[in-house]
Amino acid sequence: VSYTLRGRAETRLAALVPVLLGACVLSSALRHWWPVELVALMAAVGLFLDLEVWHRLLPYQPAWATVPLGAVELGALMAIVYGFGLHAPLWPAIALFATGWLTSVVLAQIGLPLLRLGYAEDGGELGRVGAVAAVAVVLAFAGSAATYVVRLPPVVHLSAGVHQGPLVIKQREVLQGDRGAVVRGGIVVAHDDVQIKNVTVIGGTNGITVDGVRNTVLDGVTVQGPKLDGIHVRLAGVVIRNCTVDMLGNRLGQGIDISFNMDMGMSMVEGCTIVGGQQGITTHSSMTDIMGNRVSRTTGEAIAVDEMSMGMASHNTVRDALGVGLYCGDRSMCMFDHNTVVGTRSDAGSGIRTRRGIAVLANFQAEVSLWQNTLVANPVALGAVFNSTFRTTSEPGW
Amino acid sequence: MPRVAVVGSGLAGFTAYQTLRRALEPGEIAVFGTEADPAGAWRVRAGAIRQQEMRSESDGHCLPTTFPGLAFGSVRSRRSLRPLLESVLDRYHPTVDEFLSHVARLRERSGWDESLVARRIERVQAVDGGFELDGDRFQHVLLAPGHPGLNVPEGLRGDPRVVHSYEPHDYAPSVTVVGAGLAAATEWLNALAAGAEVVSVRRHEPERRPLNVPRQYFSRRGLASFHRLTPRERVERIRILTAPSYPKGAQWDEPLERAAREGRFRVEPALNGSAQVICATGFRRGFRSDALLARLAADHDLETEDNWLVLDPDSTVPRLTDETRTLAVAGAPAQWAFPAADTLAGARYAAHRFLERIKACRTR
């Protein structure tokens, strides 16, 4: 077809309609926005290339050209996705793009010529159908944006001062603590899509309990003096950022314990400071990334990836741990990179050989990949027991 | 009595009929012509030059839409995906037999014979709300009169050695081919294959391009600028676009180079003493060469430019088309509106516009 400028744009928009509707359905089913975001990006990239590049370069576009043009558009799209950090899973995203590309090929070569007699002669212009397609695309994007805004959880402000807990959150909301907001007796998250920001929690059985819910975000929380764990996560997906957990004096509790959430996707602990406790950060049967945290003065292991977990511990600093610094145990698969482990102390009193101040320990068929960790002033740098293995990788990641 | 008429029962009229059938029943369309087989005239010409395959690519068919073209049929008949792949690469050329079968199938299933009125129309007269065709009244008329006749250069008329390439003929031991288009190129190869010594006489070196008109002129992209030209510029542009040409490719070049090395093929500026002169000089051009169009222009004082009837971009005659009636032209005389009007894609273009007019007509 020798497309006119308008014909290119109208054909592009018409081909986008079914893909966009599919993406909307997919987004609502997955409860993620990446399909709609990706299609919006596809539309932007496609229209830009149509108007600024393809129209100038191609007075006539043969059918075969859709393959290289599609490849260029996919490349541009992926560059933008990676450049702007859009969180879309790679293969589903490529599958969505391929579906969109295939739809446009089928429509341009078969559907639109059958629908509109003069499609080729009109240079791809669709007349009223083109206008309807443009309106449909705008409405779909506007509807998605409106849905996003409407679905934003309400923000509940927690005023400065001490609030008696335990505080149980039973609806989706953003609990935003004002400066000096303190909850005494703990917080329990009992609903999906809850965010807690800038709140200090003192005491409680656990400081913050997250159990059986999805999409919890804990951002800038401080936990002090819980009876058991600082942040206790079970069967739940969480992102924990910039937290402070003070477990000094608590020899049995864990600073952050994330367990049994393998089916909840990736969880993350990032930028937290944990002092004291038996284990600083521990995961069991979980996929959790542990990034850029500072853990010190623990009595068990500073960071433990345990019980068939898969996880990455990266750019963490561990100091003054008793017994073990980084631990990968019980058939877990661990990637430890760019961590610093300093001054691990031997737990001689325990009489256990694997607690004699080991910076990185792999235990019971665990597989550990190591890359560029700094291990300083530890009695033992590495230890692997019960058929566990270490592997030094040439690159970080899995 | 039908309200829509097609004047001309050749391939342009046939292609228009297929488009009209999208909206009209056979009983609502009258096709006037003396030849029941829409490919009758074309078949003779293709046979005369021993044409094996169509120059046109996937769009060279008589269906109203570009999809599906003939490649799908070829996939079935040849039991190979190659035609489809070639179509995607703009390399698919249906064979003449495939094209003729396609026409025959369409003729049978479209009701063509039901609509055909075996009569030559001599005069089109505009009347209130329509047109009178030798006494019968129609609201919407498409003129597809075909080529007005074979073109033989003035100086060669009456020469007993001369035969037009589109007339059935064999090859003498020495042949001069006049012309430089696809028919001429085909005749060079035919005569060489028959063992003849061939001389090419031509005024200009032929263009080498896949289609007779560049592709952008098949769509609004190229047509928009074409339609903006002044009448004089448009005459000149049509002359350039319709200059003789044939496709690039080894299937043309290698036999000619080989024959040239053997001394059996050469180019000369003028006729020599060949035993046979084949005029591959196409058709007579211009509305004045066609009695029906010449009479129409004279009767209604239509605007003309050089050899061309001035048409609107939608291939209609401006003075005789309004909200209540349509007079459109398809085929070679419509090149004023669509430079490739003498192709099947061009016939489809005129037909699409004609049908749009009919649909938009308030008194349809």
PDB file of N, CA, C and O in Angstrom, chain B residues 175-181 184-185 187-189 191-192 197-206 246 256 264-272 274 276-278 280:
ATOM      1  N   VAL B 175      12.908 -10.281 -38.567  1.00  0.00           N
ATOM      2  CA  VAL B 175      11.764  -9.545 -38.007  1.00  0.00           C
ATOM      3  C   VAL B 175      12.242  -8.207 -37.461  1.00  0.00           C
ATOM      4  O   VAL B 175      13.254  -8.146 -36.759  1.00  0.00           O
ATOM      5  N   THR B 176      11.507  -7.169 -37.785  1.00  0.00           N
ATOM      6  CA  THR B 176      11.732  -5.880 -37.140  1.00  0.00           C
ATOM      7  C   THR B 176      10.559  -5.624 -36.202  1.00  0.00           C
ATOM      8  O   THR B 176       9.400  -5.737 -36.611  1.00  0.00           O
ATOM      9  N   VAL B 177      10.884  -5.322 -34.948  1.00  0.00           N
ATOM     10  CA  VAL B 177       9.835  -5.029 -33.971  1.00  0.00           C
ATOM     11  C   VAL B 177       9.890  -3.532 -33.682  1.00  0.00           C
ATOM     12  O   VAL B 177      10.915  -3.005 -33.245  1.00  0.00           O
ATOM     13  N   VAL B 178       8.784  -2.855 -33.931  1.00  0.00           N
ATOM     14  CA  VAL B 178       8.697  -1.421 -33.676  1.00  0.00           C
ATOM     15  C   VAL B 178       8.030  -1.228 -32.312  1.00  0.00           C
ATOM     16  O   VAL B 178       6.951  -1.773 -32.071  1.00  0.00           O
ATOM     17  N   GLY B 179       8.682  -0.439 -31.460  1.00  0.00           N
ATOM     18  CA  GLY B 179       8.114  -0.212 -30.133  1.00  0.00           C
ATOM     19  C   GLY B 179       9.098  -0.608 -29.053  1.00  0.00           C
ATOM     20  O   GLY B 179      10.141  -1.226 -29.335  1.00  0.00           O
ATOM     21  N   ALA B 180       8.782  -0.231 -27.799  1.00  0.00           N
ATOM     22  CA  ALA B 180       9.735  -0.473 -26.711  1.00  0.00           C
ATOM     23  C   ALA B 180       9.058  -0.842 -25.400  1.00  0.00           C
ATOM     24  O   ALA B 180       9.691  -0.802 -24.355  1.00  0.00           O
ATOM     25  N   GLY B 181       7.798  -1.207 -25.461  1.00  0.00           N
ATOM     26  CA  GLY B 181       7.094  -1.561 -24.228  1.00  0.00           C
ATOM     27  C   GLY B 181       7.126  -3.059 -23.974  1.00  0.00           C
ATOM     28  O   GLY B 181       7.944  -3.799 -24.546  1.00  0.00           O
ATOM     29  N   ALA B 184       6.561  -5.211 -27.025  1.00  0.00           N
ATOM     30  CA  ALA B 184       7.751  -5.258 -27.878  1.00  0.00           C
ATOM     31  C   ALA B 184       8.787  -6.216 -27.299  1.00  0.00           C
ATOM     32  O   ALA B 184       9.354  -7.057 -28.007  1.00  0.00           O
ATOM     33  N   ALA B 185       9.020  -6.084 -26.002  1.00  0.00           N
ATOM     34  CA  ALA B 185      10.009  -6.957 -25.366  1.00  0.00           C
ATOM     35  C   ALA B 185       9.592  -8.416 -25.498  1.00  0.00           C
ATOM     36  O   ALA B 185      10.435  -9.298 -25.731  1.00  0.00           O
ATOM     37  N   GLU B 187       7.820  -9.651 -27.860  1.00  0.00           N
ATOM     38  CA  GLU B 187       7.999 -10.048 -29.256  1.00  0.00           C
ATOM     39  C   GLU B 187       9.468 -10.297 -29.599  1.00  0.00           C
ATOM     40  O   GLU B 187       9.774 -11.180 -30.400  1.00  0.00           O
ATOM     41  N   TRP B 188      10.374  -9.524 -29.006  1.00  0.00           N
ATOM     42  CA  TRP B 188      11.804  -9.784 -29.240  1.00  0.00           C
ATOM     43  C   TRP B 188      12.118 -11.238 -28.869  1.00  0.00           C
ATOM     44  O   TRP B 188      12.747 -11.969 -29.629  1.00  0.00           O
ATOM     45  N   LEU B 189      11.660 -11.591 -27.652  1.00  0.00           N
ATOM     46  CA  LEU B 189      11.977 -12.942 -27.171  1.00  0.00           C
ATOM     47  C   LEU B 189      11.259 -14.006 -27.998  1.00  0.00           C
ATOM     48  O   LEU B 189      11.832 -15.060 -28.305  1.00  0.00           O
ATOM     49  N   ALA B 191      10.305 -13.881 -31.160  1.00  0.00           N
ATOM     50  CA  ALA B 191      10.899 -14.020 -32.493  1.00  0.00           C
ATOM     51  C   ALA B 191      12.261 -14.715 -32.404  1.00  0.00           C
ATOM     52  O   ALA B 191      12.591 -15.567 -33.235  1.00  0.00           O
ATOM     53  N   LEU B 192      13.031 -14.348 -31.354  1.00  0.00           N
ATOM     54  CA  LEU B 192      14.323 -15.017 -31.174  1.00  0.00           C
ATOM     55  C   LEU B 192      14.125 -16.507 -30.923  1.00  0.00           C
ATOM     56  O   LEU B 192      14.837 -17.355 -31.471  1.00  0.00           O
ATOM     57  N   GLU B 197      15.982 -13.534 -36.862  1.00  0.00           N
ATOM     58  CA  GLU B 197      16.935 -12.454 -36.596  1.00  0.00           C
ATOM     59  C   GLU B 197      16.095 -11.212 -36.323  1.00  0.00           C
ATOM     60  O   GLU B 197      15.182 -10.899 -37.086  1.00  0.00           O
ATOM     61  N   VAL B 198      16.390 -10.534 -35.202  1.00  0.00           N
ATOM     62  CA  VAL B 198      15.477  -9.492 -34.732  1.00  0.00           C
ATOM     63  C   VAL B 198      16.155  -8.126 -34.719  1.00  0.00           C
ATOM     64  O   VAL B 198      17.290  -7.988 -34.251  1.00  0.00           O
ATOM     65  N   VAL B 199      15.426  -7.156 -35.230  1.00  0.00           N
ATOM     66  CA  VAL B 199      15.862  -5.763 -35.161  1.00  0.00           C
ATOM     67  C   VAL B 199      14.826  -4.993 -34.349  1.00  0.00           C
ATOM     68  O   VAL B 199      13.623  -5.116 -34.589  1.00  0.00           O
ATOM     69  N   SER B 200      15.317  -4.256 -33.348  1.00  0.00           N
ATOM     70  CA  SER B 200      14.410  -3.417 -32.560  1.00  0.00           C
ATOM     71  C   SER B 200      14.503  -1.986 -33.066  1.00  0.00           C
ATOM     72  O   SER B 200      15.588  -1.397 -33.089  1.00  0.00           O
ATOM     73  N   VAL B 201      13.370  -1.435 -33.467  1.00  0.00           N
ATOM     74  CA  VAL B 201      13.325  -0.032 -33.883  1.00  0.00           C
ATOM     75  C   VAL B 201      12.517   0.725 -32.842  1.00  0.00           C
ATOM     76  O   VAL B 201      11.370   0.373 -32.560  1.00  0.00           O
ATOM     77  N   ARG B 202      13.153   1.738 -32.262  1.00  0.00           N
ATOM     78  CA  ARG B 202      12.448   2.480 -31.214  1.00  0.00           C
ATOM     79  C   ARG B 202      12.960   3.904 -31.173  1.00  0.00           C
ATOM     80  O   ARG B 202      14.126   4.174 -31.488  1.00  0.00           O
ATOM     81  N   ARG B 203      12.067   4.779 -30.775  1.00  0.00           N
ATOM     82  CA  ARG B 203      12.444   6.193 -30.695  1.00  0.00           C
ATOM     83  C   ARG B 203      13.175   6.495 -29.385  1.00  0.00           C
ATOM     84  O   ARG B 203      14.007   7.371 -29.312  1.00  0.00           O
ATOM     85  N   HIS B 204      12.809   5.782 -28.332  1.00  0.00           N
ATOM     86  CA  HIS B 204      13.420   6.035 -27.018  1.00  0.00           C
ATOM     87  C   HIS B 204      13.806   4.703 -26.384  1.00  0.00           C
ATOM     88  O   HIS B 204      13.189   3.673 -26.656  1.00  0.00           O
ATOM     89  N   GLU B 205      14.807   4.786 -25.509  1.00  0.00           N
ATOM     90  CA  GLU B 205      15.126   3.604 -24.727  1.00  0.00           C
ATOM     91  C   GLU B 205      13.973   3.334 -23.756  1.00  0.00           C
ATOM     92  O   GLU B 205      13.451   4.268 -23.136  1.00  0.00           O
ATOM     93  N   PRO B 206      13.573   2.101 -23.598  1.00  0.00           N
ATOM     94  CA  PRO B 206      12.432   1.812 -22.716  1.00  0.00           C
ATOM     95  C   PRO B 206      12.784   2.000 -21.241  1.00  0.00           C
ATOM     96  O   PRO B 206      13.924   1.795 -20.838  1.00  0.00           O
ATOM     97  N   TYR B 246       9.134  -1.990 -19.598  1.00  0.00           N
ATOM     98  CA  TYR B 246       8.940  -3.394 -19.257  1.00  0.00           C
ATOM     99  C   TYR B 246       9.805  -3.707 -18.039  1.00  0.00           C
ATOM    100  O   TYR B 246      10.720  -2.949 -17.707  1.00  0.00           O
ATOM    101  N   LEU B 256      18.391 -11.572 -24.673  1.00  0.00           N
ATOM    102  CA  LEU B 256      18.725 -10.484 -25.597  1.00  0.00           C
ATOM    103  C   LEU B 256      20.240 -10.320 -25.718  1.00  0.00           C
ATOM    104  O   LEU B 256      20.782 -10.123 -26.811  1.00  0.00           O
ATOM    105  N   ARG B 264      22.144 -11.828 -33.626  1.00  0.00           N
ATOM    106  CA  ARG B 264      20.747 -12.040 -34.013  1.00  0.00           C
ATOM    107  C   ARG B 264      19.816 -10.975 -33.459  1.00  0.00           C
ATOM    108  O   ARG B 264      18.617 -11.003 -33.715  1.00  0.00           O
ATOM    109  N   PHE B 265      20.367 -10.057 -32.680  1.00  0.00           N
ATOM    110  CA  PHE B 265      19.512  -8.991 -32.131  1.00  0.00           C
ATOM    111  C   PHE B 265      20.296  -7.680 -32.142  1.00  0.00           C
ATOM    112  O   PHE B 265      21.438  -7.620 -31.693  1.00  0.00           O
ATOM    113  N   ARG B 266      19.656  -6.636 -32.674  1.00  0.00           N
ATOM    114  CA  ARG B 266      20.308  -5.331 -32.647  1.00  0.00           C
ATOM    115  C   ARG B 266      19.238  -4.242 -32.658  1.00  0.00           C
ATOM    116  O   ARG B 266      18.074  -4.485 -33.009  1.00  0.00           O
ATOM    117  N   VAL B 267      19.665  -3.071 -32.250  1.00  0.00           N
ATOM    118  CA  VAL B 267      18.765  -1.918 -32.224  1.00  0.00           C
ATOM    119  C   VAL B 267      19.138  -1.018 -33.383  1.00  0.00           C
ATOM    120  O   VAL B 267      20.326  -0.728 -33.599  1.00  0.00           O
ATOM    121  N   GLU B 268      18.147  -0.550 -34.117  1.00  0.00           N
ATOM    122  CA  GLU B 268      18.415   0.350 -35.243  1.00  0.00           C
ATOM    123  C   GLU B 268      17.439   1.515 -35.200  1.00  0.00           C
ATOM    124  O   GLU B 268      16.332   1.398 -34.662  1.00  0.00           O
ATOM    125  N   PRO B 269      17.817   2.632 -35.789  1.00  0.00           N
ATOM    126  CA  PRO B 269      16.955   3.816 -35.702  1.00  0.00           C
ATOM    127  C   PRO B 269      15.777   3.774 -36.670  1.00  0.00           C
ATOM    128  O   PRO B 269      14.788   4.492 -36.483  1.00  0.00           O
ATOM    129  N   ALA B 270      15.863   2.989 -37.711  1.00  0.00           N
ATOM    130  CA  ALA B 270      14.779   3.010 -38.701  1.00  0.00           C
ATOM    131  C   ALA B 270      14.601   1.619 -39.295  1.00  0.00           C
ATOM    132  O   ALA B 270      15.440   0.726 -39.106  1.00  0.00           O
ATOM    133  N   LEU B 271      13.517   1.454 -40.011  1.00  0.00           N
ATOM    134  CA  LEU B 271      13.234   0.161 -40.633  1.00  0.00           C
ATOM    135  C   LEU B 271      14.302  -0.193 -41.656  1.00  0.00           C
ATOM    136  O   LEU B 271      14.879   0.683 -42.296  1.00  0.00           O
ATOM    137  N   ASN B 272      14.531  -1.488 -41.804  1.00  0.00           N
ATOM    138  CA  ASN B 272      15.444  -1.941 -42.844  1.00  0.00           C
ATOM    139  C   ASN B 272      14.683  -2.927 -43.732  1.00  0.00           C
ATOM    140  O   ASN B 272      13.463  -2.838 -43.842  1.00  0.00           O
ATOM    141  N   SER B 274      13.742  -6.038 -43.323  1.00  0.00           N
ATOM    142  CA  SER B 274      13.229  -7.266 -42.725  1.00  0.00           C
ATOM    143  C   SER B 274      12.021  -7.786 -43.497  1.00  0.00           C
ATOM    144  O   SER B 274      11.235  -7.011 -44.058  1.00  0.00           O
ATOM    145  N   GLN B 276       9.506  -9.194 -42.114  1.00  0.00           N
ATOM    146  CA  GLN B 276       8.281  -8.966 -41.341  1.00  0.00           C
ATOM    147  C   GLN B 276       8.490  -7.771 -40.407  1.00  0.00           C
ATOM    148  O   GLN B 276       9.563  -7.621 -39.819  1.00  0.00           O
ATOM    149  N   VAL B 277       7.487  -6.924 -40.298  1.00  0.00           N
ATOM    150  CA  VAL B 277       7.533  -5.793 -39.368  1.00  0.00           C
ATOM    151  C   VAL B 277       6.383  -5.965 -38.384  1.00  0.00           C
ATOM    152  O   VAL B 277       5.214  -6.014 -38.785  1.00  0.00           O
ATOM    153  N   ILE B 278       6.752  -6.097 -37.114  1.00  0.00           N
ATOM    154  CA  ILE B 278       5.722  -6.235 -36.074  1.00  0.00           C
ATOM    155  C   ILE B 278       5.609  -4.917 -35.329  1.00  0.00           C
ATOM    156  O   ILE B 278       6.590  -4.418 -34.769  1.00  0.00           O
ATOM    157  N   ALA B 280       4.661  -3.280 -32.291  1.00  0.00           N
ATOM    158  CA  ALA B 280       4.288  -3.414 -30.882  1.00  0.00           C
ATOM    159  C   ALA B 280       4.080  -2.001 -30.346  1.00  0.00           C
ATOM    160  O   ALA B 280       4.783  -1.550 -29.439  1.00  0.00           O
TER     161      ALA B 280
END
